[in-house]
Short mmCIF file of C-alpha atoms and ligand atoms in Angstrom, two decimals:
data_model
loop_
_atom_site.label_atom_id
_atom_site.label_comp_id
_atom_site.label_asym_id
_atom_site.label_seq_id
_atom_site.Cartn_x
_atom_site.Cartn_y
_atom_site.Cartn_z
CA MET A 128 -30.64 -8.08 56.91
CA ALA A 129 -31.22 -11.60 58.10
CA SER A 130 -31.13 -14.25 55.39
CA MET A 131 -33.79 -16.89 54.78
CA ARG A 132 -31.49 -19.39 56.39
CA ASP A 133 -31.26 -17.22 59.54
CA HIS A 134 -35.05 -17.14 59.78
CA ILE A 135 -35.32 -20.89 59.43
CA VAL A 136 -32.68 -21.35 62.11
CA ARG A 137 -34.38 -18.91 64.47
CA LEU A 138 -37.80 -20.51 64.13
CA GLY A 139 -36.59 -24.03 63.62
CA TRP A 140 -35.17 -24.67 67.03
CA ARG A 141 -38.25 -23.26 68.76
CA PHE A 142 -40.60 -25.51 66.81
CA PRO A 143 -42.62 -27.19 69.59
CA GLY A 144 -42.77 -30.61 67.90
CA ALA A 145 -39.00 -30.77 67.60
CA ARG A 146 -38.42 -32.91 70.64
CA VAL A 147 -40.92 -35.47 69.35
CA VAL A 148 -39.34 -35.87 65.91
CA SER A 149 -35.72 -35.28 66.92
CA SER A 150 -33.49 -38.30 67.57
CA ARG A 151 -34.20 -40.15 70.83
CA LEU A 152 -30.50 -40.62 71.43
CA PRO A 153 -28.42 -37.74 72.76
CA ALA A 154 -27.01 -35.32 70.20
CA ALA A 155 -23.22 -35.04 70.52
CA LEU A 156 -21.76 -31.59 69.93
CA LEU A 157 -18.15 -31.18 68.84
CA TYR A 158 -16.15 -28.21 70.09
CA HIS A 159 -12.41 -27.64 69.71
CA GLY A 160 -10.40 -24.91 71.42
CA VAL A 161 -12.16 -22.11 73.29
CA PRO A 162 -9.71 -19.26 73.94
CA ALA A 163 -10.19 -16.94 76.92
CA LEU A 164 -10.05 -13.74 74.89
CA GLU A 165 -12.57 -12.32 72.47
CA ARG A 166 -11.16 -12.13 68.93
CA GLU A 167 -12.48 -11.13 65.49
CA THR A 168 -14.22 -14.44 64.93
CA GLY A 169 -14.91 -17.67 66.70
CA LEU A 170 -15.61 -18.64 70.26
CA SER A 171 -14.33 -17.08 73.47
CA ARG A 172 -14.88 -17.68 77.18
CA ASP A 173 -17.91 -15.33 77.30
CA VAL A 174 -19.51 -16.78 74.17
CA PHE A 175 -18.95 -20.32 75.42
CA ASP A 176 -20.45 -19.46 78.81
CA ARG A 177 -23.57 -18.25 76.96
CA HIS A 178 -23.66 -21.48 74.93
CA VAL A 179 -23.59 -23.63 78.05
CA GLY A 180 -26.23 -21.49 79.77
CA PHE A 181 -28.45 -21.75 76.69
CA LEU A 182 -27.99 -25.51 76.35
CA LYS A 183 -28.81 -26.01 80.04
CA GLU A 184 -31.94 -23.94 79.72
CA HIS A 185 -33.38 -25.75 76.71
CA PHE A 186 -31.90 -29.25 76.73
CA GLU A 187 -30.57 -31.85 79.13
CA LEU A 188 -26.79 -32.15 79.24
CA VAL A 189 -25.65 -35.71 79.89
CA ALA A 190 -22.37 -37.63 80.30
CA PRO A 191 -21.02 -39.72 77.38
CA GLU A 192 -22.02 -42.94 79.16
CA ALA A 193 -25.63 -41.98 78.37
CA ALA A 194 -24.93 -42.04 74.61
CA ASP A 195 -27.10 -45.13 74.08
CA ASP A 196 -29.90 -44.37 76.52
CA PRO A 197 -32.98 -43.34 74.56
CA ARG A 198 -35.23 -40.69 76.06
CA ARG A 199 -39.03 -40.70 75.94
CA ALA A 200 -40.52 -38.63 73.11
CA SER A 201 -41.82 -36.02 75.54
CA ASP A 202 -38.51 -35.66 77.41
CA ARG A 203 -36.09 -32.88 76.67
CA ILE A 204 -33.54 -33.54 73.95
CA ARG A 205 -30.27 -34.71 75.47
CA VAL A 206 -26.87 -33.33 74.58
CA ILE A 207 -23.34 -34.66 75.07
CA LEU A 208 -20.52 -32.11 74.94
CA THR A 209 -17.24 -33.25 73.38
CA PHE A 210 -13.99 -31.27 72.94
CA ASP A 211 -11.36 -32.39 70.44
CA ASP A 212 -7.59 -31.95 70.27
CA GLY A 213 -6.62 -31.20 73.89
CA PHE A 214 -5.78 -27.52 73.63
CA ARG A 215 -4.55 -25.91 76.82
CA ASN A 216 -7.59 -23.64 76.84
CA ASN A 217 -9.71 -26.77 77.43
CA ALA A 218 -8.21 -26.99 80.95
CA GLU A 219 -7.97 -23.24 81.53
CA VAL A 220 -11.17 -21.90 79.94
CA VAL A 221 -13.60 -24.70 79.08
CA ALA A 222 -13.32 -26.78 82.26
CA PRO A 223 -13.91 -23.85 84.68
CA VAL A 224 -17.01 -22.77 82.70
CA LEU A 225 -18.37 -26.33 82.68
CA ARG A 226 -17.68 -26.71 86.42
CA SER A 227 -19.50 -23.47 87.18
CA HIS A 228 -22.57 -24.89 85.39
CA GLY A 229 -22.09 -28.45 86.70
CA VAL A 230 -22.05 -29.80 83.14
CA PRO A 231 -20.31 -33.06 82.07
CA ALA A 232 -18.06 -33.39 79.02
CA VAL A 233 -15.52 -35.61 77.28
CA PHE A 234 -12.12 -34.29 76.15
CA PHE A 235 -10.30 -36.06 73.29
CA VAL A 236 -6.61 -35.34 73.59
CA SER A 237 -3.89 -35.47 70.92
CA THR A 238 -0.69 -35.93 72.86
CA ARG A 239 2.03 -34.41 70.68
CA HIS A 240 1.41 -30.84 71.86
CA SER A 241 1.54 -31.74 75.56
CA ALA A 242 5.24 -30.84 75.43
CA PRO A 243 6.12 -27.13 75.49
CA GLY A 244 7.08 -25.80 72.04
CA LYS A 245 5.24 -28.59 70.18
CA TYR A 246 2.12 -27.76 68.19
CA LEU A 247 -0.38 -29.73 66.15
CA TRP A 248 0.26 -29.21 62.45
CA PHE A 249 -2.98 -27.37 61.69
CA ALA A 250 -2.58 -25.14 64.77
CA TYR A 251 0.86 -24.20 63.44
CA LEU A 252 -0.64 -23.29 60.05
CA SER A 253 -3.41 -21.23 61.66
CA ALA A 254 -0.83 -19.37 63.75
CA LEU A 255 1.29 -18.75 60.65
CA ARG A 256 -1.70 -17.37 58.80
CA ARG A 257 -2.82 -15.21 61.69
CA SER A 258 0.40 -13.80 63.12
CA PHE A 259 3.34 -14.14 60.72
CA ARG A 260 4.80 -10.70 60.06
CA GLY A 261 6.56 -10.65 56.75
CA GLU A 262 5.94 -10.75 53.02
CA SER A 263 7.36 -14.15 52.28
CA ILE A 264 8.82 -17.40 53.61
CA THR A 265 11.35 -19.53 51.81
CA PHE A 266 10.64 -23.25 52.03
CA ARG A 267 12.76 -25.78 50.10
CA ALA A 268 13.95 -23.14 47.64
CA GLU A 269 10.39 -22.00 46.95
CA THR A 270 9.03 -18.61 47.95
CA ILE A 271 5.75 -18.64 49.81
CA ASP A 272 3.89 -15.37 49.21
CA MET A 273 2.66 -14.11 52.59
CA THR A 274 1.28 -10.75 51.46
CA PRO A 275 -2.25 -10.18 52.80
CA GLU A 276 -3.90 -10.80 49.41
CA ARG A 277 -2.11 -14.09 48.76
CA ARG A 278 -1.69 -15.40 52.28
CA GLY A 279 -4.84 -17.55 52.42
CA ALA A 280 -4.09 -19.32 49.14
CA SER A 281 -0.41 -19.74 50.05
CA ILE A 282 -1.21 -21.40 53.38
CA ALA A 283 -3.74 -23.69 51.69
CA ARG A 284 -1.01 -24.79 49.25
CA LEU A 285 1.53 -25.24 52.03
CA ARG A 286 -0.99 -27.40 53.86
CA GLU A 287 -1.21 -29.68 50.81
CA THR A 288 2.56 -29.79 50.41
CA LEU A 289 3.14 -30.67 54.07
CA ASN A 290 0.49 -33.38 54.10
CA ALA A 291 2.13 -35.02 51.08
CA LEU A 292 5.57 -35.39 52.72
CA GLU A 293 6.77 -38.92 53.46
CA PRO A 294 6.85 -40.67 55.80
CA TYR A 295 3.44 -39.42 56.89
CA PRO A 296 2.97 -37.66 59.28
CA GLU A 297 6.55 -37.54 60.53
CA GLY A 298 7.84 -35.83 57.38
CA MET A 299 5.31 -33.07 57.83
CA TYR A 300 6.31 -32.43 61.44
CA ARG A 301 10.00 -32.52 60.60
CA ALA A 302 9.46 -29.84 57.98
CA ILE A 303 7.43 -27.67 60.37
CA GLU A 304 9.89 -28.00 63.22
CA GLU A 305 13.14 -27.83 61.28
CA GLU A 306 12.49 -25.87 58.10
CA LEU A 307 9.70 -23.37 58.71
CA PRO A 308 9.74 -20.32 61.06
CA ALA A 309 9.28 -21.29 64.72
CA LEU A 310 5.86 -20.35 66.06
CA GLU A 311 7.50 -18.56 69.00
CA GLU A 312 9.20 -16.20 66.53
CA PHE A 313 5.96 -14.70 65.26
CA THR A 314 3.43 -15.26 68.06
CA ALA A 315 3.38 -13.61 71.50
CA GLU A 316 3.56 -16.14 74.33
CA ARG A 317 0.23 -15.08 75.80
CA GLU A 318 -1.43 -15.64 72.44
CA SER A 319 0.16 -19.02 71.79
CA LEU A 320 -0.88 -20.24 75.26
CA ASP A 321 -4.46 -19.08 74.73
CA LEU A 322 -4.83 -20.35 71.16
CA TRP A 323 -2.27 -22.93 70.07
CA ALA A 324 -0.63 -24.79 72.97
CA GLY A 325 -1.72 -28.21 74.22
CA MET A 326 -2.55 -29.38 77.74
CA SER A 327 0.28 -30.70 79.89
CA ALA A 328 0.04 -34.19 81.41
CA ASP A 329 -0.85 -32.58 84.75
CA GLN A 330 -3.70 -30.64 83.17
CA VAL A 331 -5.04 -33.79 81.52
CA ALA A 332 -4.83 -35.62 84.87
CA GLY A 333 -6.65 -32.70 86.52
CA LEU A 334 -9.56 -33.00 84.07
CA ASP A 335 -9.69 -36.74 84.54
CA GLN A 336 -9.90 -36.43 88.33
CA ASP A 337 -13.05 -34.31 88.04
CA GLU A 338 -16.06 -36.63 88.11
CA LEU A 339 -17.81 -34.43 85.54
CA PHE A 340 -15.16 -35.15 82.92
CA THR A 341 -13.91 -38.04 80.81
CA VAL A 342 -10.63 -38.07 78.88
CA GLY A 343 -10.53 -39.89 75.54
CA ALA A 344 -7.79 -40.53 72.98
CA HIS A 345 -7.29 -38.62 69.70
CA THR A 346 -3.91 -40.05 68.46
CA VAL A 347 -0.45 -38.60 69.03
CA ASP A 348 -0.06 -36.34 65.97
CA HIS A 349 -3.59 -35.75 64.71
CA PRO A 350 -2.91 -37.20 61.22
CA PHE A 351 -5.57 -38.15 58.69
CA LEU A 352 -5.63 -41.80 59.73
CA THR A 353 -6.78 -43.05 56.33
CA LYS A 354 -3.55 -41.61 54.86
CA CYS A 355 -1.46 -43.73 57.25
CA ASP A 356 -0.24 -47.29 56.65
CA ARG A 357 -1.26 -50.06 59.07
CA ASP A 358 1.79 -49.71 61.31
CA GLU A 359 1.35 -45.97 61.57
CA ILE A 360 -2.36 -46.32 62.39
CA ALA A 361 -1.47 -48.75 65.19
CA LYS A 362 1.26 -46.45 66.50
CA GLN A 363 -0.88 -43.29 66.44
CA ILE A 364 -3.79 -44.98 68.21
CA GLY A 365 -1.69 -47.04 70.65
CA GLU A 366 0.85 -44.44 71.73
CA GLY A 367 -1.84 -41.81 72.23
CA LYS A 368 -3.83 -44.25 74.37
CA ARG A 369 -0.82 -45.24 76.49
CA TRP A 370 0.17 -41.61 77.08
CA ILE A 371 -3.31 -40.82 78.42
CA GLU A 372 -3.35 -43.96 80.57
CA GLU A 373 -0.03 -42.96 82.07
CA ALA A 374 -1.27 -39.43 82.77
CA THR A 375 -4.58 -40.54 84.32
CA GLY A 376 -3.52 -43.84 85.91
CA HIS A 377 -6.35 -45.89 84.40
CA ALA A 378 -7.59 -47.39 81.13
CA CYS A 379 -8.75 -45.10 78.32
CA ASP A 380 -11.56 -46.68 76.27
CA THR A 381 -13.05 -43.82 74.24
CA PHE A 382 -11.63 -42.49 70.98
CA ALA A 383 -12.38 -39.73 68.48
CA TYR A 384 -11.09 -39.85 64.88
CA PRO A 385 -8.95 -36.82 64.04
CA ALA A 386 -10.80 -34.70 61.46
CA GLY A 387 -13.54 -37.36 61.51
CA ASP A 388 -11.35 -39.41 59.17
CA TYR A 389 -11.57 -43.22 59.40
CA ASP A 390 -12.10 -46.42 57.45
CA THR A 391 -12.52 -50.11 58.33
CA ARG A 392 -8.78 -50.50 59.09
CA VAL A 393 -8.99 -47.67 61.62
CA ILE A 394 -12.08 -49.09 63.34
CA GLU A 395 -10.46 -52.55 63.48
CA GLU A 396 -7.36 -51.12 65.10
CA CYS A 397 -9.42 -49.21 67.68
CA ARG A 398 -11.21 -52.43 68.63
CA ARG A 399 -7.95 -54.38 68.73
CA GLN A 400 -6.43 -51.84 71.11
CA GLY A 401 -9.32 -52.14 73.53
CA PHE A 402 -11.43 -49.12 72.76
CA ARG A 403 -15.09 -49.57 73.59
CA THR A 404 -16.44 -46.80 71.39
CA ALA A 405 -15.38 -44.04 69.00
CA PHE A 406 -16.84 -40.70 67.94
CA ALA A 407 -16.84 -39.62 64.30
CA VAL A 408 -18.34 -36.51 62.75
CA ALA A 409 -20.42 -37.68 59.78
CA PRO A 410 -20.69 -41.50 59.86
CA ARG A 411 -18.91 -42.81 56.75
CA LEU A 412 -19.52 -46.53 56.70
CA ARG A 413 -22.77 -46.63 58.65
CA ARG A 414 -22.29 -50.19 59.78
CA ASP A 415 -20.83 -49.90 63.26
CA ASP A 416 -22.90 -47.69 65.58
CA LEU A 417 -20.50 -48.03 68.52
CA PHE A 418 -17.54 -46.89 66.44
CA GLU A 419 -19.28 -44.30 64.28
CA ARG A 420 -21.00 -42.01 66.74
CA PRO A 421 -22.12 -38.92 64.86
CA ARG A 422 -21.32 -35.43 66.10
CA VAL A 423 -22.18 -31.92 64.99
CA GLY A 424 -19.42 -29.31 64.98
CA VAL A 425 -19.95 -25.95 66.69
CA TYR A 426 -18.01 -23.01 65.25
CA ALA A 427 -20.42 -20.08 65.31
CA ARG A 428 -21.22 -17.78 68.21
CA SER A 429 -24.98 -17.72 67.71
CA VAL A 430 -27.05 -19.65 70.27
CA GLU A 431 -29.89 -19.85 67.75
CA ALA A 432 -27.67 -21.80 65.35
CA LEU A 433 -26.61 -23.98 68.27
CA GLY A 434 -30.21 -24.78 69.20
CA PHE A 435 -30.98 -25.58 65.58
CA LYS A 436 -28.06 -28.00 65.31
CA VAL A 437 -29.05 -29.83 68.50
CA GLN A 438 -32.63 -30.32 67.36
CA TRP A 439 -32.13 -31.00 63.69
CA GLY A 440 -28.50 -32.03 63.21
CA THR A 441 -29.04 -35.79 63.41
CA PHE A 442 -32.19 -35.63 61.33
CA MET A 443 -30.59 -33.51 58.60
CA ARG A 444 -27.65 -35.85 58.34
CA ARG A 445 -29.92 -38.86 58.09
CA VAL A 446 -31.67 -37.37 55.10
CA GLY A 447 -28.36 -36.40 53.53
CA LEU A 448 -28.23 -32.67 54.28
CA LYS A 449 -25.01 -30.96 55.28
CA VAL A 450 -24.97 -29.96 58.94
CA GLY A 451 -21.65 -28.12 58.99
ZN1 ZN B 650 -9.17 -33.14 66.21
#
């Protein structure tokens, strides 16, 4: 049976006055990886293709350069599509779908996983949770319970432990790469390419050469930037930027904060390194529009929920409601 919330969502996005009261600026949607294959939960190529078809039918999809162009009240609501992290499926699944619809997008790429066998820390933990076959893992003389009943809680605790290792985030990656089971040992290659691997430099360059697409920076290692000291913030932002500029052959001036995590030090560093703008999720400081562009995350398959987020996401956040 559909819940009250489902009914509100279903009616809410069809409400005819929505385009009049909804924000005049484009709504930015935040996607991450979109694997080719259908799995138990989450997005897949077919679901994503339906999303793009739905968005095209009801809204106007625009390039990120239009982020500050207000529409007239009677015009269709505008939408900017953004994709974070730089998973390989962005080049192999997302880009072909977007091309087939002629839809623009911006891809924010973390560079660490561009090398084969390297994974972003949270992708590694998701893979471990999903595919590890075994009852336990020993890590630093402690036993991690990986039985089905305890696995979720164990991975959550491991996540905390890893994120507390010094120096951050290098200590965390050293532990993953040297002390925990290698992802290749418990995940089939086809699966790791579809779900966990990053884009190569050639794939990033290929996206950049398409006039529909923009490539932005998303640090090297996808750390929580507010957990980093000043030098580490500068290194994460600068090295990620330079890697992308080398891959594409031109300046990179758009940034997205990993996990939407930033503070004034992070914004300052982005400006210092020549970024023109940065995308957040929920604006935290609300004093720098150019460097705190709000976005709404898309995780569910439903197109009704998607329509609701586009029309009401910005409004709900402004009045302090959680958008998800
Ligand atoms: Zn990210």
